[in-house]
Tab-separated table of C-alpha atoms in Angstrom:
chain	number	residue	atom	x	y	z
X	1	MET	CA	-0.075	0.103	-0.102
X	2	GLN	CA	1.360	3.190	-1.110
X	3	THR	CA	1.497	6.084	1.564
X	4	LEU	CA	3.987	8.241	0.082
X	5	PRO	CA	2.958	11.167	-2.205
X	6	LEU	CA	4.180	10.638	-5.813
X	7	ALA	CA	5.702	13.667	-5.835
X	8	GLU	CA	8.510	12.455	-3.313
X	9	TYR	CA	9.528	9.687	-5.880
X	10	ALA	CA	9.628	12.647	-8.624
X	11	SER	CA	11.477	14.578	-6.665
X	12	ARG	CA	14.279	11.915	-5.716
X	13	ARG	CA	14.529	11.151	-9.089
X	14	ARG	CA	15.141	14.637	-10.150
X	15	ARG	CA	17.922	15.083	-7.494
X	16	LEU	CA	19.545	11.960	-9.057
X	17	LEU	CA	19.384	13.116	-12.172
X	18	ASP	CA	20.724	16.405	-11.074
X	19	THR	CA	23.802	14.502	-9.680
X	20	LEU	CA	24.698	12.445	-12.745
X	21	PRO	CA	27.108	13.762	-14.821
X	22	GLU	CA	26.087	15.128	-18.443
X	23	GLY	CA	26.220	12.579	-21.060
X	24	SER	CA	26.065	9.580	-18.473
X	25	ILE	CA	22.771	7.105	-18.250
X	26	ALA	CA	21.672	4.874	-15.065
X	27	ILE	CA	20.221	1.667	-15.002
X	28	VAL	CA	17.879	0.468	-12.341
X	29	ALA	CA	16.334	-3.204	-12.192
X	30	GLY	CA	13.093	-4.021	-10.116
X	31	ALA	CA	13.285	-7.489	-8.752
X	32	GLU	CA	11.494	-10.260	-9.942
X	33	LEU	CA	9.334	-13.285	-8.273
X	34	SER	CA	11.249	-16.100	-6.644
X	35	PRO	CA	10.080	-19.616	-6.528
X	36	ARG	CA	8.976	-20.684	-2.985
X	37	ASN	CA	7.961	-24.469	-3.982
X	38	ARG	CA	6.275	-25.942	-7.089
X	39	ASP	CA	4.062	-23.562	-8.476
X	40	VAL	CA	4.176	-21.083	-5.409
X	41	GLU	CA	6.164	-18.116	-5.415
X	42	TYR	CA	7.444	-16.084	-2.344
X	43	TYR	CA	5.401	-12.858	-1.682
X	44	PHE	CA	6.750	-10.224	-3.905
X	45	ARG	CA	8.426	-7.317	-2.527
X	46	GLN	CA	9.842	-4.822	-4.824
X	47	ASP	CA	13.831	-3.918	-4.640
X	48	SER	CA	14.426	-1.176	-2.556
X	49	ASP	CA	16.396	0.994	-4.828
X	50	PHE	CA	13.854	0.638	-7.499
X	51	TYR	CA	10.911	1.418	-5.237
X	52	TYR	CA	12.694	4.318	-3.782
X	53	LEU	CA	12.777	5.891	-6.939
X	54	THR	CA	9.372	5.094	-8.522
X	55	GLY	CA	6.876	3.500	-6.183
X	56	PHE	CA	6.122	0.940	-8.569
X	57	ALA	CA	5.660	-2.551	-6.840
X	58	GLU	CA	5.418	-4.483	-9.949
X	59	THR	CA	7.404	-7.314	-10.887
X	60	SER	CA	9.833	-7.316	-14.232
X	61	ALA	CA	10.327	-3.627	-14.135
X	62	TRP	CA	13.352	-1.337	-15.139
X	63	LEU	CA	14.088	2.263	-14.568
X	64	VAL	CA	16.542	4.129	-16.944
X	65	LEU	CA	17.365	7.819	-16.476
X	66	VAL	CA	18.909	9.469	-19.067
X	67	PRO	CA	20.136	13.176	-18.101
X	68	GLY	CA	19.291	15.841	-20.548
X	69	ARG	CA	17.588	13.601	-23.159
X	70	GLY	CA	15.245	15.170	-25.350
X	71	GLU	CA	12.718	12.332	-25.877
X	72	GLY	CA	12.373	12.155	-22.034
X	73	GLU	CA	14.920	11.604	-19.064
X	74	VAL	CA	13.234	9.085	-17.196
X	75	VAL	CA	12.220	5.727	-19.023
X	76	MET	CA	10.335	2.964	-17.754
X	77	PHE	CA	9.822	-0.645	-18.843
X	78	CYS	CA	7.131	-2.832	-17.224
X	79	GLN	CA	4.813	-5.487	-18.090
X	80	PRO	CA	1.847	-4.689	-20.604
X	81	ARG	CA	-1.857	-4.629	-19.704
X	82	ASP	CA	-3.311	-8.258	-20.247
X	83	PRO	CA	-6.743	-8.526	-19.145
X	84	ALA	CA	-6.497	-12.582	-19.136
X	85	MET	CA	-3.747	-12.636	-17.075
X	86	GLU	CA	-5.130	-9.752	-14.809
X	87	ILE	CA	-7.937	-12.286	-13.859
X	88	TRP	CA	-5.357	-14.344	-12.539
X	89	GLU	CA	-2.529	-12.345	-10.963
X	90	GLY	CA	-4.215	-8.798	-10.169
X	91	TYR	CA	-4.185	-5.414	-12.227
X	92	ARG	CA	-1.144	-4.033	-14.153
X	93	ALA	CA	-0.558	-0.599	-14.840
X	94	GLY	CA	0.965	-1.142	-18.147
X	95	PRO	CA	3.395	1.584	-20.057
X	96	GLU	CA	0.639	4.007	-20.165
X	97	GLY	CA	0.061	3.689	-16.500
X	98	CYS	CA	3.678	4.315	-15.851
X	99	MET	CA	3.509	7.570	-17.779
X	100	ALA	CA	0.188	8.635	-16.472
X	101	ARG	CA	0.523	7.710	-12.909
X	102	TYR	CA	4.349	7.305	-12.051
X	103	GLY	CA	5.853	10.178	-13.882
X	104	ALA	CA	8.090	8.439	-16.833
X	105	ASP	CA	8.255	10.331	-19.897
X	106	GLN	CA	8.397	7.402	-21.993
X	107	ALA	CA	7.389	3.625	-21.003
X	108	PHE	CA	7.771	0.572	-23.015
X	109	ASN	CA	6.857	-3.042	-22.670
X	110	VAL	CA	9.723	-4.993	-20.879
X	111	GLU	CA	10.179	-7.205	-24.071
X	112	GLU	CA	11.257	-4.085	-25.984
X	113	LEU	CA	14.301	-3.851	-23.409
X	114	ASP	CA	16.912	-5.764	-25.683
X	115	GLN	CA	15.805	-3.371	-28.563
X	116	GLN	CA	15.391	-0.098	-26.777
X	117	LEU	CA	18.539	-0.281	-24.433
X	118	PRO	CA	21.298	-0.452	-27.001
X	119	GLN	CA	19.485	2.691	-28.547
X	120	LEU	CA	19.585	4.189	-24.986
X	121	LEU	CA	23.002	3.538	-24.467
X	122	ALA	CA	24.246	4.917	-27.341
X	123	GLY	CA	26.267	8.157	-27.412
X	124	ARG	CA	26.560	8.202	-23.836
X	125	GLN	CA	29.893	8.241	-22.074
X	126	GLN	CA	29.258	6.695	-18.624
X	127	LEU	CA	26.979	3.768	-17.275
X	128	PHE	CA	25.534	3.974	-13.743
X	129	TYR	CA	24.251	0.824	-12.386
X	130	SER	CA	24.740	-1.201	-9.225
X	131	PHE	CA	27.494	-3.613	-9.089
X	132	ASP	CA	25.643	-5.665	-6.228
X	133	SER	CA	22.857	-6.406	-8.937
X	134	ARG	CA	21.656	-10.104	-9.620
X	135	ASP	CA	23.845	-11.922	-11.989
X	136	PRO	CA	21.105	-11.765	-14.192
X	137	VAL	CA	21.017	-8.298	-14.308
X	138	VAL	CA	24.508	-7.875	-14.968
X	139	GLN	CA	24.575	-10.336	-17.456
X	140	ARG	CA	21.953	-8.583	-19.470
X	141	ILE	CA	23.387	-4.899	-18.931
X	142	GLY	CA	26.508	-6.670	-20.367
X	143	GLN	CA	25.007	-7.743	-23.495
X	144	TRP	CA	23.088	-4.398	-23.947
X	145	LEU	CA	27.022	-2.873	-24.006
X	146	ALA	CA	28.084	-5.453	-26.358
X	147	SER	CA	25.292	-4.853	-28.731
X	148	THR	CA	26.121	-0.906	-28.771
X	149	ARG	CA	29.791	-1.326	-29.115
X	150	ARG	CA	29.128	-3.591	-32.208
X	151	GLN	CA	28.023	-0.511	-33.833
X	152	ALA	CA	31.100	1.361	-33.384
X	153	ARG	CA	31.691	0.776	-37.387
X	154	SER	CA	28.347	2.993	-38.142
X	155	GLY	CA	29.983	5.887	-35.693
X	156	VAL	CA	27.547	4.505	-32.566
X	157	GLN	CA	29.530	5.445	-29.474
X	158	ALA	CA	29.065	3.115	-26.357
X	159	PRO	CA	29.979	4.208	-22.474
X	160	ALA	CA	33.697	3.810	-22.069
X	161	GLN	CA	33.178	4.292	-18.303
X	162	VAL	CA	31.146	2.033	-16.066
X	163	ARG	CA	30.531	3.276	-12.561
X	164	GLN	CA	28.949	2.505	-9.275
X	165	LEU	CA	25.380	3.899	-8.819
X	166	ASP	CA	25.534	2.968	-5.166
X	167	ASP	CA	28.017	5.680	-4.290
X	168	VAL	CA	25.187	8.271	-5.319
X	169	LEU	CA	22.053	6.923	-4.634
X	170	HIS	CA	22.579	5.277	-1.163
X	171	GLU	CA	23.990	8.499	0.097
X	172	MET	CA	20.513	10.002	-0.901
X	173	ARG	CA	18.837	7.087	0.727
X	174	LEU	CA	21.064	7.599	3.642
X	175	PHE	CA	19.134	10.814	4.503
X	176	LYS	CA	15.542	10.759	5.348
X	177	SER	CA	13.276	13.331	3.854
X	178	PRO	CA	10.462	14.717	6.373
X	179	ALA	CA	7.918	12.584	4.614
X	180	GLU	CA	10.102	9.535	5.163
X	181	GLN	CA	10.719	10.666	8.684
X	182	GLN	CA	7.031	10.524	9.356
X	183	GLN	CA	6.393	7.134	7.910
X	184	MET	CA	9.235	5.824	9.850
X	185	ARG	CA	7.954	7.483	13.209
X	186	GLU	CA	4.637	5.459	12.380
X	187	ALA	CA	6.603	2.197	11.383
X	188	GLY	CA	8.074	2.595	14.717
X	189	ARG	CA	4.891	3.252	16.300
X	190	ILE	CA	3.501	0.346	15.132
X	191	THR	CA	6.497	-1.790	15.892
X	192	ALA	CA	6.386	-0.901	19.448
X	193	LEU	CA	2.553	-1.774	19.874
X	194	GLY	CA	3.685	-5.263	18.859
X	195	HIS	CA	6.227	-5.247	21.559
X	196	ARG	CA	3.691	-4.363	24.246
X	197	ARG	CA	1.290	-6.726	22.974
X	198	ALA	CA	4.024	-9.501	23.169
X	199	MET	CA	4.498	-8.460	27.068
X	200	THR	CA	0.664	-8.537	27.797
X	201	VAL	CA	0.110	-11.657	26.311
X	202	CYS	CA	3.185	-13.712	27.270
X	203	GLN	CA	2.614	-16.759	29.833
X	204	PRO	CA	4.910	-19.799	30.838
X	205	GLY	CA	4.119	-22.463	28.220
X	206	MET	CA	3.440	-20.331	25.374
X	207	TRP	CA	5.340	-21.448	22.311
X	208	GLU	CA	8.136	-19.043	20.916
X	209	TYR	CA	6.112	-18.899	17.437
X	210	GLN	CA	2.866	-18.207	19.335
X	211	LEU	CA	4.432	-14.966	20.744
X	212	GLU	CA	5.710	-14.052	17.253
X	213	GLY	CA	2.008	-14.736	16.089
X	214	GLU	CA	0.718	-12.235	18.551
X	215	ILE	CA	3.292	-9.450	17.214
X	216	LEU	CA	2.385	-10.081	13.755
X	217	HIS	CA	-1.510	-9.849	14.450
X	218	GLU	CA	-0.818	-6.588	16.092
X	219	PHE	CA	1.553	-5.172	13.322
X	220	SER	CA	-1.093	-5.995	10.902
X	221	ARG	CA	-4.136	-4.634	12.811
X	222	HIS	CA	-2.533	-1.131	12.664
X	223	GLY	CA	-1.521	-1.045	8.898
X	224	SER	CA	1.613	-3.164	8.174
X	225	ARG	CA	1.218	-6.254	6.154
X	226	TRP	CA	4.283	-8.008	6.779
X	227	PRO	CA	7.252	-7.719	9.076
X	228	ALA	CA	10.658	-6.415	7.782
X	229	TYR	CA	12.573	-9.046	8.879
X	230	GLY	CA	12.400	-12.572	10.348
X	231	SER	CA	11.218	-12.100	13.842
X	232	ILE	CA	13.630	-13.243	16.755
X	233	VAL	CA	11.834	-14.860	19.460
X	234	GLY	CA	13.949	-16.589	21.691
X	235	GLY	CA	13.286	-18.057	25.362
X	236	GLY	CA	16.041	-18.740	27.887
X	237	ALA	CA	19.506	-19.576	26.433
X	238	ASN	CA	17.954	-19.247	22.998
X	239	ALA	CA	18.462	-15.575	23.456
X	240	CYS	CA	22.167	-16.177	22.875
X	241	VAL	CA	22.012	-17.173	19.646
X	242	LEU	CA	22.106	-13.405	17.708
X	243	HIS	CA	20.047	-14.653	14.895
X	244	TYR	CA	18.163	-17.385	16.221
X	245	ILE	CA	15.109	-17.695	14.081
X	246	ASN	CA	13.531	-21.099	14.571
X	247	ASN	CA	11.249	-19.808	17.275
X	248	ASP	CA	9.767	-23.364	18.117
X	249	GLN	CA	10.405	-23.897	21.611
X	250	ARG	CA	8.386	-23.476	24.990
X	251	LEU	CA	8.713	-20.413	26.975
X	252	ARG	CA	9.621	-21.370	30.588
X	253	ASP	CA	8.840	-19.966	33.947
X	254	GLY	CA	11.872	-17.873	35.323
X	255	ASP	CA	13.279	-17.472	31.767
X	256	LEU	CA	13.378	-14.269	30.118
X	257	VAL	CA	12.444	-13.890	26.264
X	258	LEU	CA	14.236	-11.850	23.630
X	259	ILE	CA	11.976	-10.397	20.755
X	260	ASP	CA	13.699	-8.837	18.203
X	261	ALA	CA	10.988	-7.835	15.340
X	262	GLY	CA	9.928	-4.787	13.384
X	263	CYS	CA	7.159	-4.097	11.253
X	264	GLU	CA	7.386	-3.076	7.475
X	265	LEU	CA	5.267	-0.086	6.053
X	266	ASP	CA	5.513	1.072	2.930
X	267	TYR	CA	8.697	-0.148	2.555
X	268	TYR	CA	10.008	1.525	5.601
X	269	ALA	CA	11.306	-0.775	8.734
X	270	GLY	CA	10.885	-0.584	12.467
X	271	ASP	CA	13.673	-2.562	14.205
X	272	VAL	CA	13.213	-3.190	17.913
X	273	THR	CA	14.248	-5.312	20.535
X	274	ARG	CA	13.033	-6.061	23.882
X	275	THR	CA	13.853	-8.602	26.813
X	276	PHE	CA	11.181	-9.379	29.455
X	277	PRO	CA	10.628	-11.917	31.718
X	278	VAL	CA	8.610	-14.967	30.576
X	279	ASN	CA	6.277	-14.569	34.180
X	280	GLY	CA	6.309	-11.060	34.350
X	281	ARG	CA	9.098	-10.595	37.141
X	282	PHE	CA	13.122	-10.227	36.799
X	283	SER	CA	14.981	-12.323	39.213
X	284	ALA	CA	17.997	-10.554	40.637
X	285	GLU	CA	20.534	-11.711	38.365
X	286	GLN	CA	18.451	-11.043	35.157
X	287	ARG	CA	17.916	-7.698	36.608
X	288	ALA	CA	21.607	-6.702	37.311
X	289	VAL	CA	22.383	-7.594	33.904
X	290	TYR	CA	19.465	-5.952	31.998
X	291	ASP	CA	20.278	-2.644	33.962
X	292	ILE	CA	24.081	-2.668	32.669
X	293	VAL	CA	22.577	-2.986	29.275
X	294	LEU	CA	19.498	-0.309	29.630
X	295	ALA	CA	22.317	1.966	30.892
X	296	ALA	CA	24.564	1.564	27.595
X	297	GLU	CA	21.451	2.187	25.744
X	298	LEU	CA	20.362	5.249	27.300
X	299	ALA	CA	23.815	6.705	27.085
X	300	CYS	CA	24.255	6.002	23.514
X	301	ILE	CA	20.962	7.415	22.589
X	302	GLU	CA	21.576	10.242	24.539
X	303	ARG	CA	24.976	10.687	22.701
X	304	SER	CA	23.178	9.775	19.056
X	305	ARG	CA	23.689	13.812	18.097
X	306	SER	CA	24.608	15.685	14.893
X	307	GLY	CA	28.624	15.707	14.885
X	308	VAL	CA	29.323	12.823	17.076
X	309	GLY	CA	31.149	9.992	15.253
X	310	PHE	CA	29.419	6.585	14.576
X	311	ASP	CA	32.074	4.767	16.124
X	312	GLN	CA	32.209	7.222	19.256
X	313	LEU	CA	28.653	5.360	20.136
X	314	HIS	CA	29.978	1.738	19.920
X	315	ASP	CA	32.807	2.946	22.247
X	316	VAL	CA	30.446	4.542	24.622
X	317	SER	CA	28.448	1.165	24.380
X	318	VAL	CA	31.863	-1.101	25.248
X	319	ASN	CA	32.797	0.934	28.163
X	320	ILE	CA	29.620	0.777	30.141
X	321	LEU	CA	28.978	-3.038	29.346
X	322	THR	CA	32.671	-3.913	30.490
X	323	GLN	CA	32.405	-1.948	33.683
X	324	GLY	CA	29.053	-3.408	34.271
X	325	LEU	CA	30.693	-6.870	33.411
X	326	VAL	CA	33.317	-6.404	36.243
X	327	ASP	CA	31.177	-4.923	38.721
X	328	LEU	CA	29.289	-8.819	38.727
X	329	GLY	CA	32.380	-10.432	38.659
X	330	ILE	CA	31.682	-11.619	35.926
X	331	LEU	CA	34.893	-10.345	34.072
X	332	GLN	CA	38.287	-9.715	36.266
X	333	GLY	CA	40.716	-7.124	35.520
X	334	SER	CA	41.041	-3.282	34.893
X	335	VAL	CA	38.315	-2.044	32.122
X	336	ASP	CA	40.554	-0.384	30.039
X	337	GLY	CA	43.073	-3.696	29.865
X	338	LEU	CA	40.133	-5.899	28.792
X	339	ILE	CA	38.580	-3.641	26.508
X	340	GLU	CA	42.364	-3.705	25.299
X	341	GLN	CA	42.411	-7.330	25.077
X	342	GLY	CA	38.955	-7.413	23.650
X	343	ALA	CA	37.602	-9.577	26.302
X	344	TYR	CA	34.184	-8.264	26.280
X	345	ARG	CA	33.512	-9.972	22.874
X	346	ASP	CA	32.835	-13.205	24.550
X	347	PHE	CA	29.782	-11.296	25.824
X	348	TYR	CA	29.041	-8.249	23.203
X	349	MET	CA	29.904	-9.203	19.913
X	350	HIS	CA	28.150	-6.982	17.541
X	351	ARG	CA	28.216	-3.529	16.954
X	352	ILE	CA	25.957	-0.737	18.679
X	353	GLY	CA	23.726	-0.157	15.500
X	354	HIS	CA	23.157	0.193	12.072
X	355	TRP	CA	21.640	2.640	9.508
X	356	LEU	CA	17.736	2.007	9.342
X	357	GLY	CA	15.276	2.790	6.475
X	358	MET	CA	13.719	0.812	3.612
X	359	ASP	CA	16.140	-2.101	4.438
X	360	VAL	CA	16.448	-3.044	7.722
X	361	HIS	CA	20.286	-3.082	7.587
X	362	ASP	CA	19.914	0.314	5.336
X	363	VAL	CA	22.499	1.163	2.755
X	364	GLY	CA	24.922	4.156	3.310
X	365	SER	CA	28.560	4.311	4.035
X	366	TYR	CA	29.990	4.300	7.720
X	367	ARG	CA	33.188	5.450	6.811
X	368	GLN	CA	34.264	8.470	4.388
X	369	GLN	CA	37.719	8.697	3.329
X	370	GLY	CA	38.876	5.547	5.714
X	371	GLN	CA	37.224	7.467	8.693
X	372	TRP	CA	34.090	6.888	10.622
X	373	ARG	CA	31.457	9.561	9.699
X	374	ALA	CA	29.756	11.652	12.190
X	375	LEU	CA	26.034	11.478	12.692
X	376	GLN	CA	23.867	14.213	10.643
X	377	PRO	CA	20.522	15.074	10.823
X	378	GLY	CA	18.257	12.947	8.651
X	379	MET	CA	20.020	9.964	9.407
X	380	VAL	CA	18.127	7.296	11.542
X	381	THR	CA	20.167	4.565	13.466
X	382	THR	CA	19.261	1.614	15.695
X	383	ILE	CA	21.017	1.730	19.042
X	384	GLU	CA	21.153	-1.937	20.277
X	385	PRO	CA	23.631	-3.061	23.123
X	386	GLY	CA	23.587	-6.450	24.738
X	387	ILE	CA	25.158	-8.950	26.872
X	388	TYR	CA	24.969	-12.627	25.976
X	389	ILE	CA	26.326	-15.297	28.685
X	390	ASN	CA	26.856	-18.444	26.752
X	391	PRO	CA	25.225	-21.529	28.850
X	392	ALA	CA	28.396	-23.378	28.378
X	393	ASN	CA	30.605	-20.795	29.282
X	394	THR	CA	31.978	-22.542	32.742
X	395	ARG	CA	34.202	-19.590	33.660
X	396	VAL	CA	31.181	-17.701	34.753
X	397	GLU	CA	29.208	-18.460	37.682
X	398	GLU	CA	26.256	-20.993	36.793
X	399	ARG	CA	23.711	-18.272	37.903
X	400	TRP	CA	24.770	-15.949	35.171
X	401	ARG	CA	24.772	-18.645	32.460
X	402	GLY	CA	22.122	-18.632	29.702
X	403	ILE	CA	21.068	-15.192	30.079
X	404	GLY	CA	20.930	-13.030	27.178
X	405	ILE	CA	19.541	-9.584	26.566
X	406	ARG	CA	19.461	-6.939	24.301
X	407	ILE	CA	17.261	-3.271	23.983
X	408	GLU	CA	17.089	-1.869	20.640
X	409	ASP	CA	15.410	1.339	19.674
X	410	ASN	CA	15.535	3.543	16.591
X	411	VAL	CA	16.696	7.111	16.596
X	412	LEU	CA	16.321	9.739	14.406
X	413	VAL	CA	19.323	12.318	14.063
X	414	THR	CA	18.089	15.955	14.293
X	415	ASP	CA	19.552	19.465	14.726
X	416	ALA	CA	18.680	18.791	18.580
X	417	GLU	CA	17.754	16.416	20.956
X	418	PRO	CA	17.396	12.657	19.368
X	419	GLU	CA	14.335	11.697	18.398
X	420	VAL	CA	13.452	7.692	19.476
X	421	LEU	CA	10.891	6.667	17.007
X	422	THR	CA	10.171	3.540	19.091
X	423	ALA	CA	9.611	4.763	22.665
X	424	LEU	CA	6.040	3.751	23.003
X	425	ALA	CA	7.673	0.016	24.073
X	426	PRO	CA	8.392	0.011	27.543
X	427	LYS	CA	11.946	-0.707	28.665
X	428	THR	CA	12.919	-0.086	32.324
X	429	VAL	CA	12.397	-2.848	34.638
X	430	THR	CA	9.658	-0.727	36.626
X	431	GLU	CA	7.714	-0.136	33.461
X	432	ILE	CA	7.934	-3.632	31.744
X	433	GLU	CA	6.974	-5.567	35.347
X	434	ALA	CA	4.104	-2.724	35.572
X	435	LEU	CA	2.632	-3.356	32.452
X	436	MET	CA	2.879	-7.209	32.814
X	437	ALA	CA	1.299	-7.236	36.009
X	438	GLU	CA	-1.585	-5.027	34.801
X	439	ALA	CA	-2.305	-7.494	31.930
X	440	ARG	CA	-2.650	-10.207	34.471
X	441	GLY	CA	-4.948	-8.389	36.521
């Protein structure tokens, strides 16, 4: 369901066209259907780059941007209207709809690609496309270049330079416009509601996948058709598996459950982690570890400000978590020495966060000219420290083993205070226990 105005997509194309050098051409391929099993495909999701520039959610589509071209700078290729096929597969916009609704200057049947692309490439000095494109896409672009080069004796010039489109396009995507920011606020709100629901319905004896189902139900109730990624619902020691997605074990009284789940709303992701007690009450050990993780998260959110280096946030989390592990006796030694040795990595093996947007691990460079880049207004990042104590770690007292805790929020960098887009999800011990107690009457 498209919610951003079509003018937003037109503005993005204009910005990209204005950035591309004179005499260049850019090609962006849409996504194709992917088979799941016999006669069944996975649910179709458009390629993020393609959707960012078009808002067009049909399969087998292409976008070509040709700066300064008199016949039109924005050219689209798509499946044609076909009343017989539309009975089975649904409405198609067709080339006419690409022009009338989606802002293409010209549009063609996708079956005309091999005929039209060599003509569009002719006379262009530079070709931009994503080097990370799927193999069939790269092969087709290579074939079109070869076809254009074969016309050299007729005076046709093919692009002499091939350049990475991602360098330009992904830098654009890193900075969210006001419309995107509002979309991500709503995605964050819905995601937080899903986590609240999980806390209110959780009971010992439930299956992890039943809790996942409650979250997905809440997402859809508020307008999100799909999750942004495979949900993680890990009870007990399963929380120590960072990408645990089996979600097929019973939740036990006395254990914590870690839920990493986010909704997707018109291609924009939420990404939240909450960890809470299955029975509604933290044990002393669980609370002790939890409070350390929460202190690290709050400190990093507070520092998520314009001008702060992305690496500085991670360093803050490492310092707080390492100090906390020393205070609990889980690590022994000086904090500085333990950090230098990397001893904390047995318990905190990932970084503090990642860009968030149309992809849950969104595009955009983390370094520029070899240096960690500074945060700037319009960026959205996750903040997600964690402590994971492997149940097999015999160097740690048994009472700590199998505790896995992560707390994650989505933060918009602004000109002033950082904005937490997912603040509706409770995360202090007091808030979590109060919500769960209220739900139990």
